[in-house]
JSON list of C-alpha atoms in Angstrom, two decimals:
[
{"chain": "A", "resi": 4, "resn": "UNK", "atom": "CA", "xyz": [6.65, 60.19, 128.88]},
{"chain": "A", "resi": 5, "resn": "UNK", "atom": "CA", "xyz": [3.53, 58.84, 127.83]},
{"chain": "A", "resi": 6, "resn": "UNK", "atom": "CA", "xyz": [3.41, 57.79, 124.42]},
{"chain": "A", "resi": 7, "resn": "UNK", "atom": "CA", "xyz": [7.00, 57.92, 123.38]},
{"chain": "A", "resi": 8, "resn": "UNK", "atom": "CA", "xyz": [8.58, 54.96, 122.92]},
{"chain": "A", "resi": 9, "resn": "UNK", "atom": "CA", "xyz": [11.44, 53.79, 125.46]},
{"chain": "A", "resi": 10, "resn": "UNK", "atom": "CA", "xyz": [15.10, 53.18, 123.94]},
{"chain": "A", "resi": 11, "resn": "UNK", "atom": "CA", "xyz": [16.20, 49.72, 125.36]},
{"chain": "A", "resi": 12, "resn": "UNK", "atom": "CA", "xyz": [19.61, 50.88, 125.16]},
{"chain": "A", "resi": 13, "resn": "UNK", "atom": "CA", "xyz": [20.38, 48.08, 122.38]},
{"chain": "A", "resi": 14, "resn": "UNK", "atom": "CA", "xyz": [20.96, 49.64, 118.90]},
{"chain": "A", "resi": 15, "resn": "UNK", "atom": "CA", "xyz": [22.12, 46.60, 116.49]},
{"chain": "A", "resi": 16, "resn": "UNK", "atom": "CA", "xyz": [25.43, 47.01, 114.84]},
{"chain": "A", "resi": 17, "resn": "UNK", "atom": "CA", "xyz": [26.17, 46.18, 111.37]},
{"chain": "A", "resi": 18, "resn": "UNK", "atom": "CA", "xyz": [29.74, 46.78, 110.38]},
{"chain": "A", "resi": 19, "resn": "UNK", "atom": "CA", "xyz": [30.44, 46.69, 106.58]},
{"chain": "A", "resi": 20, "resn": "UNK", "atom": "CA", "xyz": [31.94, 43.54, 106.56]},
{"chain": "A", "resi": 21, "resn": "UNK", "atom": "CA", "xyz": [28.78, 41.63, 107.51]},
{"chain": "A", "resi": 22, "resn": "UNK", "atom": "CA", "xyz": [26.53, 43.59, 105.44]},
{"chain": "A", "resi": 23, "resn": "UNK", "atom": "CA", "xyz": [28.66, 42.22, 102.18]},
{"chain": "A", "resi": 24, "resn": "UNK", "atom": "CA", "xyz": [28.16, 38.80, 103.30]},
{"chain": "A", "resi": 25, "resn": "UNK", "atom": "CA", "xyz": [24.72, 38.78, 102.97]},
{"chain": "A", "resi": 26, "resn": "UNK", "atom": "CA", "xyz": [23.36, 36.93, 99.75]},
{"chain": "A", "resi": 27, "resn": "UNK", "atom": "CA", "xyz": [20.72, 37.95, 97.65]},
{"chain": "A", "resi": 28, "resn": "UNK", "atom": "CA", "xyz": [18.20, 35.64, 96.83]},
{"chain": "A", "resi": 29, "resn": "UNK", "atom": "CA", "xyz": [19.78, 35.10, 93.26]},
{"chain": "A", "resi": 30, "resn": "UNK", "atom": "CA", "xyz": [23.22, 33.96, 94.86]},
{"chain": "A", "resi": 31, "resn": "UNK", "atom": "CA", "xyz": [21.53, 31.44, 96.46]},
{"chain": "A", "resi": 32, "resn": "UNK", "atom": "CA", "xyz": [19.87, 29.92, 93.62]},
{"chain": "A", "resi": 33, "resn": "UNK", "atom": "CA", "xyz": [23.31, 30.25, 91.53]},
{"chain": "A", "resi": 34, "resn": "UNK", "atom": "CA", "xyz": [24.98, 28.48, 94.43]},
{"chain": "A", "resi": 35, "resn": "UNK", "atom": "CA", "xyz": [21.88, 25.73, 94.74]},
{"chain": "A", "resi": 36, "resn": "UNK", "atom": "CA", "xyz": [22.44, 25.31, 91.11]},
{"chain": "A", "resi": 37, "resn": "UNK", "atom": "CA", "xyz": [26.08, 25.02, 90.98]},
{"chain": "A", "resi": 38, "resn": "UNK", "atom": "CA", "xyz": [25.77, 22.53, 93.94]},
{"chain": "A", "resi": 39, "resn": "UNK", "atom": "CA", "xyz": [23.10, 20.59, 92.20]},
{"chain": "A", "resi": 40, "resn": "UNK", "atom": "CA", "xyz": [24.51, 20.10, 89.32]},
{"chain": "A", "resi": 41, "resn": "UNK", "atom": "CA", "xyz": [26.85, 17.08, 89.82]},
{"chain": "A", "resi": 42, "resn": "UNK", "atom": "CA", "xyz": [24.09, 15.04, 91.28]},
{"chain": "A", "resi": 43, "resn": "UNK", "atom": "CA", "xyz": [22.60, 15.02, 87.76]},
{"chain": "A", "resi": 44, "resn": "UNK", "atom": "CA", "xyz": [23.16, 12.85, 85.72]},
{"chain": "A", "resi": 45, "resn": "UNK", "atom": "CA", "xyz": [24.95, 13.65, 82.14]},
{"chain": "A", "resi": 46, "resn": "UNK", "atom": "CA", "xyz": [22.48, 12.85, 79.42]},
{"chain": "A", "resi": 47, "resn": "UNK", "atom": "CA", "xyz": [19.75, 14.69, 81.79]},
{"chain": "A", "resi": 48, "resn": "UNK", "atom": "CA", "xyz": [21.86, 18.01, 82.68]},
{"chain": "A", "resi": 49, "resn": "UNK", "atom": "CA", "xyz": [22.38, 18.49, 79.40]},
{"chain": "A", "resi": 50, "resn": "UNK", "atom": "CA", "xyz": [19.07, 17.94, 78.11]},
{"chain": "A", "resi": 51, "resn": "UNK", "atom": "CA", "xyz": [17.85, 20.22, 80.76]},
{"chain": "A", "resi": 52, "resn": "UNK", "atom": "CA", "xyz": [20.17, 23.04, 80.04]},
{"chain": "A", "resi": 53, "resn": "UNK", "atom": "CA", "xyz": [20.14, 22.96, 76.36]},
{"chain": "A", "resi": 54, "resn": "UNK", "atom": "CA", "xyz": [18.50, 26.59, 75.33]},
{"chain": "A", "resi": 55, "resn": "UNK", "atom": "CA", "xyz": [18.39, 27.77, 78.95]},
{"chain": "A", "resi": 56, "resn": "UNK", "atom": "CA", "xyz": [18.09, 30.91, 79.87]},
{"chain": "A", "resi": 57, "resn": "UNK", "atom": "CA", "xyz": [20.50, 30.77, 82.60]},
{"chain": "A", "resi": 58, "resn": "UNK", "atom": "CA", "xyz": [22.97, 33.94, 83.46]},
{"chain": "A", "resi": 59, "resn": "UNK", "atom": "CA", "xyz": [25.27, 33.77, 86.52]},
{"chain": "A", "resi": 60, "resn": "UNK", "atom": "CA", "xyz": [26.13, 37.14, 87.73]},
{"chain": "A", "resi": 61, "resn": "UNK", "atom": "CA", "xyz": [29.71, 36.58, 89.17]},
{"chain": "A", "resi": 62, "resn": "UNK", "atom": "CA", "xyz": [31.85, 35.61, 86.04]},
{"chain": "A", "resi": 63, "resn": "UNK", "atom": "CA", "xyz": [33.39, 33.06, 88.95]},
{"chain": "A", "resi": 64, "resn": "UNK", "atom": "CA", "xyz": [30.09, 30.97, 89.03]},
{"chain": "A", "resi": 65, "resn": "UNK", "atom": "CA", "xyz": [29.65, 31.12, 85.06]},
{"chain": "A", "resi": 66, "resn": "UNK", "atom": "CA", "xyz": [33.20, 29.43, 84.72]},
{"chain": "A", "resi": 67, "resn": "UNK", "atom": "CA", "xyz": [32.23, 26.96, 87.65]},
{"chain": "A", "resi": 68, "resn": "UNK", "atom": "CA", "xyz": [29.10, 26.36, 85.48]},
{"chain": "A", "resi": 69, "resn": "UNK", "atom": "CA", "xyz": [30.60, 25.67, 82.21]},
{"chain": "A", "resi": 70, "resn": "UNK", "atom": "CA", "xyz": [33.02, 23.18, 84.10]},
{"chain": "A", "resi": 71, "resn": "UNK", "atom": "CA", "xyz": [30.81, 21.42, 85.61]},
{"chain": "A", "resi": 72, "resn": "UNK", "atom": "CA", "xyz": [29.16, 20.80, 82.62]},
{"chain": "A", "resi": 73, "resn": "UNK", "atom": "CA", "xyz": [32.36, 20.01, 81.11]},
{"chain": "A", "resi": 74, "resn": "UNK", "atom": "CA", "xyz": [32.41, 22.65, 78.62]},
{"chain": "A", "resi": 75, "resn": "UNK", "atom": "CA", "xyz": [36.24, 23.68, 77.76]},
{"chain": "A", "resi": 76, "resn": "UNK", "atom": "CA", "xyz": [37.79, 26.64, 79.52]},
{"chain": "A", "resi": 77, "resn": "UNK", "atom": "CA", "xyz": [40.41, 28.18, 78.16]},
{"chain": "A", "resi": 78, "resn": "UNK", "atom": "CA", "xyz": [43.30, 26.77, 79.46]},
{"chain": "A", "resi": 79, "resn": "UNK", "atom": "CA", "xyz": [43.91, 25.03, 82.34]},
{"chain": "A", "resi": 80, "resn": "UNK", "atom": "CA", "xyz": [41.78, 25.26, 85.24]},
{"chain": "A", "resi": 81, "resn": "UNK", "atom": "CA", "xyz": [43.08, 28.28, 87.15]},
{"chain": "A", "resi": 82, "resn": "UNK", "atom": "CA", "xyz": [43.58, 27.29, 90.88]},
{"chain": "A", "resi": 83, "resn": "UNK", "atom": "CA", "xyz": [40.67, 29.80, 92.09]},
{"chain": "A", "resi": 84, "resn": "UNK", "atom": "CA", "xyz": [38.54, 27.87, 89.69]},
{"chain": "A", "resi": 85, "resn": "UNK", "atom": "CA", "xyz": [39.59, 24.41, 90.52]},
{"chain": "A", "resi": 86, "resn": "UNK", "atom": "CA", "xyz": [39.15, 25.10, 94.62]},
{"chain": "A", "resi": 87, "resn": "UNK", "atom": "CA", "xyz": [35.82, 26.61, 94.38]},
{"chain": "A", "resi": 88, "resn": "UNK", "atom": "CA", "xyz": [34.72, 23.15, 92.34]},
{"chain": "A", "resi": 89, "resn": "UNK", "atom": "CA", "xyz": [36.34, 20.92, 94.57]},
{"chain": "A", "resi": 90, "resn": "UNK", "atom": "CA", "xyz": [33.80, 23.15, 97.33]},
{"chain": "A", "resi": 91, "resn": "UNK", "atom": "CA", "xyz": [31.32, 22.46, 95.43]},
{"chain": "A", "resi": 92, "resn": "UNK", "atom": "CA", "xyz": [31.73, 19.10, 94.89]},
{"chain": "A", "resi": 93, "resn": "UNK", "atom": "CA", "xyz": [32.05, 18.49, 98.44]},
{"chain": "A", "resi": 94, "resn": "UNK", "atom": "CA", "xyz": [28.91, 20.92, 99.20]},
{"chain": "A", "resi": 95, "resn": "UNK", "atom": "CA", "xyz": [27.13, 18.48, 96.32]},
{"chain": "A", "resi": 96, "resn": "UNK", "atom": "CA", "xyz": [27.70, 15.39, 98.41]},
{"chain": "A", "resi": 97, "resn": "UNK", "atom": "CA", "xyz": [26.77, 16.79, 101.64]},
{"chain": "A", "resi": 98, "resn": "UNK", "atom": "CA", "xyz": [23.31, 17.91, 100.18]},
{"chain": "A", "resi": 99, "resn": "UNK", "atom": "CA", "xyz": [22.76, 14.39, 98.17]},
{"chain": "A", "resi": 100, "resn": "UNK", "atom": "CA", "xyz": [22.36, 13.21, 101.83]},
{"chain": "A", "resi": 101, "resn": "UNK", "atom": "CA", "xyz": [19.73, 15.83, 102.90]},
{"chain": "A", "resi": 102, "resn": "UNK", "atom": "CA", "xyz": [17.78, 16.10, 99.68]},
{"chain": "A", "resi": 103, "resn": "UNK", "atom": "CA", "xyz": [15.03, 13.55, 99.39]},
{"chain": "A", "resi": 104, "resn": "UNK", "atom": "CA", "xyz": [14.84, 14.02, 95.44]},
{"chain": "A", "resi": 105, "resn": "UNK", "atom": "CA", "xyz": [17.79, 16.03, 93.72]},
{"chain": "A", "resi": 106, "resn": "UNK", "atom": "CA", "xyz": [16.26, 16.15, 90.25]},
{"chain": "A", "resi": 107, "resn": "UNK", "atom": "CA", "xyz": [13.23, 17.71, 91.67]},
{"chain": "A", "resi": 108, "resn": "UNK", "atom": "CA", "xyz": [14.84, 20.31, 93.32]},
{"chain": "A", "resi": 109, "resn": "UNK", "atom": "CA", "xyz": [17.45, 21.02, 90.51]},
{"chain": "A", "resi": 110, "resn": "UNK", "atom": "CA", "xyz": [14.49, 21.53, 88.01]},
{"chain": "A", "resi": 111, "resn": "UNK", "atom": "CA", "xyz": [13.07, 24.07, 90.44]},
{"chain": "A", "resi": 112, "resn": "UNK", "atom": "CA", "xyz": [16.53, 25.84, 91.50]},
{"chain": "A", "resi": 113, "resn": "UNK", "atom": "CA", "xyz": [16.88, 25.92, 87.57]},
{"chain": "A", "resi": 114, "resn": "UNK", "atom": "CA", "xyz": [13.56, 27.33, 86.68]},
{"chain": "A", "resi": 115, "resn": "UNK", "atom": "CA", "xyz": [13.83, 29.87, 89.65]},
{"chain": "A", "resi": 116, "resn": "UNK", "atom": "CA", "xyz": [17.36, 30.97, 88.29]},
{"chain": "A", "resi": 117, "resn": "UNK", "atom": "CA", "xyz": [16.37, 31.22, 84.85]},
{"chain": "A", "resi": 118, "resn": "UNK", "atom": "CA", "xyz": [13.09, 33.72, 85.67]},
{"chain": "A", "resi": 119, "resn": "UNK", "atom": "CA", "xyz": [15.59, 35.68, 87.46]},
{"chain": "A", "resi": 120, "resn": "UNK", "atom": "CA", "xyz": [18.00, 35.91, 84.58]},
{"chain": "A", "resi": 121, "resn": "UNK", "atom": "CA", "xyz": [15.11, 36.48, 82.40]},
{"chain": "A", "resi": 122, "resn": "UNK", "atom": "CA", "xyz": [13.71, 39.21, 84.39]},
{"chain": "A", "resi": 123, "resn": "UNK", "atom": "CA", "xyz": [16.85, 41.54, 84.71]},
{"chain": "A", "resi": 124, "resn": "UNK", "atom": "CA", "xyz": [17.47, 40.75, 81.11]},
{"chain": "A", "resi": 125, "resn": "UNK", "atom": "CA", "xyz": [14.00, 41.95, 80.45]},
{"chain": "A", "resi": 126, "resn": "UNK", "atom": "CA", "xyz": [14.91, 45.63, 82.81]},
{"chain": "A", "resi": 127, "resn": "UNK", "atom": "CA", "xyz": [18.17, 45.83, 80.50]},
{"chain": "A", "resi": 128, "resn": "UNK", "atom": "CA", "xyz": [16.14, 45.06, 77.39]},
{"chain": "A", "resi": 129, "resn": "UNK", "atom": "CA", "xyz": [13.72, 47.68, 78.22]},
{"chain": "A", "resi": 130, "resn": "UNK", "atom": "CA", "xyz": [16.17, 50.59, 78.90]},
{"chain": "A", "resi": 131, "resn": "UNK", "atom": "CA", "xyz": [17.55, 49.76, 75.54]},
{"chain": "A", "resi": 132, "resn": "UNK", "atom": "CA", "xyz": [14.72, 49.91, 73.92]},
{"chain": "A", "resi": 133, "resn": "UNK", "atom": "CA", "xyz": [13.71, 53.52, 75.93]},
{"chain": "A", "resi": 134, "resn": "UNK", "atom": "CA", "xyz": [17.47, 54.94, 74.24]},
{"chain": "A", "resi": 135, "resn": "UNK", "atom": "CA", "xyz": [16.35, 53.40, 71.16]},
{"chain": "A", "resi": 136, "resn": "UNK", "atom": "CA", "xyz": [12.74, 55.50, 71.12]},
{"chain": "A", "resi": 137, "resn": "UNK", "atom": "CA", "xyz": [14.36, 58.85, 71.79]},
{"chain": "A", "resi": 138, "resn": "UNK", "atom": "CA", "xyz": [16.10, 58.89, 68.93]},
{"chain": "A", "resi": 139, "resn": "UNK", "atom": "CA", "xyz": [13.81, 59.39, 66.03]},
{"chain": "A", "resi": 140, "resn": "UNK", "atom": "CA", "xyz": [13.99, 56.89, 63.44]},
{"chain": "A", "resi": 141, "resn": "UNK", "atom": "CA", "xyz": [16.44, 54.47, 65.23]},
{"chain": "A", "resi": 142, "resn": "UNK", "atom": "CA", "xyz": [16.69, 50.98, 63.37]},
{"chain": "A", "resi": 143, "resn": "UNK", "atom": "CA", "xyz": [17.42, 49.32, 66.88]},
{"chain": "A", "resi": 144, "resn": "UNK", "atom": "CA", "xyz": [14.06, 49.80, 67.85]},
{"chain": "A", "resi": 145, "resn": "UNK", "atom": "CA", "xyz": [12.14, 46.61, 65.72]},
{"chain": "A", "resi": 146, "resn": "UNK", "atom": "CA", "xyz": [14.72, 44.13, 66.84]},
{"chain": "A", "resi": 147, "resn": "UNK", "atom": "CA", "xyz": [14.93, 45.22, 70.20]},
{"chain": "A", "resi": 148, "resn": "UNK", "atom": "CA", "xyz": [11.17, 44.72, 70.79]},
{"chain": "A", "resi": 149, "resn": "UNK", "atom": "CA", "xyz": [11.19, 41.85, 68.81]},
{"chain": "A", "resi": 150, "resn": "UNK", "atom": "CA", "xyz": [13.72, 40.46, 71.30]},
{"chain": "A", "resi": 151, "resn": "UNK", "atom": "CA", "xyz": [11.82, 41.58, 74.31]},
{"chain": "A", "resi": 152, "resn": "UNK", "atom": "CA", "xyz": [8.87, 40.07, 73.05]},
{"chain": "A", "resi": 153, "resn": "UNK", "atom": "CA", "xyz": [10.49, 36.81, 72.72]},
{"chain": "A", "resi": 154, "resn": "UNK", "atom": "CA", "xyz": [12.00, 37.11, 76.32]},
{"chain": "A", "resi": 155, "resn": "UNK", "atom": "CA", "xyz": [8.80, 38.21, 77.73]},
{"chain": "A", "resi": 156, "resn": "UNK", "atom": "CA", "xyz": [7.12, 34.81, 76.12]},
{"chain": "A", "resi": 157, "resn": "UNK", "atom": "CA", "xyz": [9.98, 32.38, 77.46]},
{"chain": "A", "resi": 158, "resn": "UNK", "atom": "CA", "xyz": [9.53, 34.04, 80.84]},
{"chain": "A", "resi": 159, "resn": "UNK", "atom": "CA", "xyz": [5.25, 33.04, 80.44]},
{"chain": "A", "resi": 160, "resn": "UNK", "atom": "CA", "xyz": [6.42, 29.37, 80.08]},
{"chain": "A", "resi": 161, "resn": "UNK", "atom": "CA", "xyz": [8.92, 29.47, 82.84]},
{"chain": "A", "resi": 162, "resn": "UNK", "atom": "CA", "xyz": [5.81, 30.85, 85.23]},
{"chain": "A", "resi": 163, "resn": "UNK", "atom": "CA", "xyz": [3.11, 28.55, 84.04]},
{"chain": "A", "resi": 164, "resn": "UNK", "atom": "CA", "xyz": [4.82, 25.53, 85.90]}
]
């Protein structure tokens, strides 16, 4: 009929398993930062990561971040953590051949991940502020507002680069 769209008979199928594998921008940034980290000289890495605002969403990624920085992780490295570290080191070797300037890539990826982390922290903090404001005379409101202001200023600094 005129004006109606004809069905091509092709309907994309999405199984639940493939939907789970889709990575978010944040997941990709976390992976990129972890992959670039071994390429950065230790002195520069520690300077760039002092006072950072990086928050990794997965506990494993947080553990990998600490392990790659040489920070103490309680006990011996778990098998799953060691396996992931080996994968990251391999990916890092491959990326070193593909990326012209690993330091620049690391700084850009780190800054973007920090911005994502700060935005998420601000959203969570705004919820806490709303809850505190509902409670009349809550002593929590002022410190929460100060934290929100500080994080907002940090995000503004990161966004000005």
